[in-house]
Amino acid sequence: MKKTIRAFAPATVANVSCGFDILGFAIDELGDQVEVSLSETPGLKVIKIEGDGGRLPYEADKNTCTVAIQAMLDHLGYTKGMDISLYKGLPLGSGMGSSAASAAAALVAANALLGYPFDKKQLVNFAIEAERIACGAAHADNVAPSLLGGFVLIRDYEPLDVIKLPVPSGLYCTLLHPHLELNTSDSRSVLRKQISLKDSTIQSGNIAGLIAGLFQEDFNLISRSLKDVIAEPTRALLIPGFYELREAIQTIGALGSGISGSGPTIFTLSPSQAIAKKVGSAGKEVFKKIGLDVDVYISEVNDRGAYVI
Ligand SMILES: Nc1ncnc2c1ncn2[C@@H]1O[C@H](COP(=O)(O)OP(=O)(O)OP(=O)(O)O)[C@@H](O)[C@H]1O
Ligand SMILES: N[C@@H](CCO)C(=O)O
């Protein structure tokens, strides 16, 4: 019988406000599944895609599943073939790391099929090649947390230096996904190419504060640090309801909110599940007023990452 391995990889929140391209965390339950089996025919072949409304490419050099696996096989010098089936659980262009979850699940399944030549941290090197074809930039702040789980810092890209951070207990995330699509490549194109020394100082202080807050389980420090002066000022203009939501949740007790990845999903961190739920209800009202449907997800930070099912 043909050996088949299926893996799951979770949705992720990239940037986490002050960590543009260098910080992300994983979400529970929501994600993509990928099944990989060895084939007699050489080359990688996407044989099935479900849950994408017929929108994703079957070409091996365009689908993030196959691009990621190919990067791994090239590294190994492996020339045999594999068949890949993708079961999409994540909406495209959502800001929840859809292209990344496919790549991470594909890599975890293929790596298991080959007898685990790599650990999950090493797989990040291959997964970023998939992000390069999905949005034109080999950013790792979705693929690294999707693979490893928890909060993950990308200290450097050349070479990749990926560091797993602690997850404070009791921390909850609310994701509000308004029914809009934003391609990461488009939301990267609106970014300023240069930032001032002042903004660089503010952003560095906040990312350092956020990381210290995670280590110290200091919710107040996390809250003070959830600020983004680099991407948010231009990207928020692409997301109706962004500032209205922030205002609506001001007195609820949440730690802070920001754009999840490149949007349009908005994430909020809260110090309890009860507050995270209140944020969800307030968010529904905000989007109802502006006439947009919204999906609400409430989750702890997923510390496990991608796994074989
Ligand atoms: N397996 C895949 N899953 C999702 N998108 C894919 C996949 N393979 C290729 N793509 C392409 O990647 C693009 C979607 O990537 P994009 O980065 O815009 O969305 P996203 O991953 O949901 O965004 P974000 O990273 O902000 O969460 C689409 O053009 C899509 O065709
Ligand atoms: N760091 C990336 C994440 C995309 O999800 C960006 O902000 O463009």
Tab-separated table of C-alpha atoms and ligand atoms in Angstrom, residues 12 14 32 49 55-57 62-66 86 88 90-103 130-131 133-135 139 142 182-187 260-264, ligand 1:
chain	number	residue	atom	x	y	z
A	12	THR	CA	-0.633	32.619	12.587
A	14	ALA	CA	2.556	37.891	12.016
A	32	ASP	CA	-4.577	23.833	6.696
A	49	ILE	CA	-7.108	20.878	-3.545
A	55	ARG	CA	-8.699	29.474	-6.738
A	56	LEU	CA	-5.348	27.951	-5.889
A	57	PRO	CA	-2.776	26.846	-8.467
A	62	LYS	CA	3.195	28.148	-7.896
A	63	ASN	CA	1.556	26.298	-4.988
A	64	THR	CA	3.233	26.997	-1.648
A	65	CYS	CA	2.976	23.298	-0.653
A	66	THR	CA	5.066	22.100	-3.560
A	86	LEU	CA	-4.214	20.167	0.088
A	88	LYS	CA	-7.537	24.470	2.899
A	90	LEU	CA	-7.826	29.156	5.939
A	91	PRO	CA	-9.207	31.921	3.755
A	92	LEU	CA	-6.803	33.445	1.216
A	93	GLY	CA	-5.453	36.961	1.670
A	94	SER	CA	-6.813	37.050	5.205
A	95	GLY	CA	-3.790	38.067	7.249
A	96	MET	CA	-3.907	34.734	9.076
A	97	GLY	CA	-0.946	33.179	7.256
A	98	SER	CA	-2.829	31.106	4.704
A	99	SER	CA	0.028	30.600	2.246
A	100	ALA	CA	2.349	29.829	5.184
A	101	ALA	CA	0.079	27.183	6.776
A	102	SER	CA	-0.028	25.231	3.500
A	103	ALA	CA	3.768	25.322	3.227
A	130	ALA	CA	7.097	29.356	-0.533
A	131	GLU	CA	6.400	32.814	0.928
A	133	ILE	CA	6.436	32.969	-4.487
A	134	ALA	CA	3.194	33.780	-2.609
A	135	CYS	CA	3.905	37.451	-1.940
A	139	HIS	CA	9.342	36.653	5.276
A	142	ASN	CA	4.096	33.303	9.527
A	182	LEU	CA	-5.897	41.868	1.007
A	183	ASN	CA	-2.977	40.343	-0.840
A	184	THR	CA	0.222	40.521	1.151
A	185	SER	CA	2.054	41.776	-1.950
A	186	ASP	CA	-0.419	44.705	-2.200
A	187	SER	CA	-0.210	45.562	1.499
A	260	SER	CA	-2.698	40.545	11.911
A	261	GLY	CA	0.081	40.106	9.357
A	262	SER	CA	-0.768	42.295	6.416
A	263	GLY	CA	-4.506	42.339	7.229
A	264	PRO	CA	-7.427	42.649	6.948
B	1	LIG	N1	-1.317	26.671	-0.888
B	1	LIG	C1	-1.584	27.969	-0.924
B	1	LIG	N2	-2.369	28.554	0.003
B	1	LIG	C2	-2.642	29.881	-0.055
B	1	LIG	N3	-2.186	30.711	-1.014
B	1	LIG	C3	-1.402	30.169	-1.940
B	1	LIG	C4	-1.078	28.799	-1.921
B	1	LIG	N4	-0.299	28.557	-2.955
B	1	LIG	C5	-0.139	29.703	-3.604
B	1	LIG	N5	-0.800	30.684	-3.008
B	1	LIG	C6	-0.884	32.078	-3.471
B	1	LIG	O1	-0.500	32.979	-2.449
B	1	LIG	C7	-1.298	34.148	-2.497
B	1	LIG	C8	-1.918	34.351	-1.126
B	1	LIG	O2	-0.912	34.787	-0.326
B	1	LIG	P1	-1.119	36.019	0.622
B	1	LIG	O3	0.182	36.145	1.317
B	1	LIG	O4	-1.646	37.201	-0.113
B	1	LIG	O5	-2.287	35.500	1.542
B	1	LIG	P2	-2.208	35.016	3.001
B	1	LIG	O6	-1.154	33.984	3.139
B	1	LIG	O7	-3.573	34.658	3.422
B	1	LIG	O8	-1.801	36.385	3.671
B	1	LIG	P3	-1.136	36.674	5.089
B	1	LIG	O9	0.278	36.172	4.985
B	1	LIG	O10	-1.223	38.164	5.215
B	1	LIG	O11	-1.924	35.929	6.060
B	1	LIG	C9	-2.364	33.923	-3.527
B	1	LIG	O12	-1.990	34.618	-4.694
B	1	LIG	C10	-2.319	32.452	-3.794
B	1	LIG	O13	-2.596	32.105	-5.139
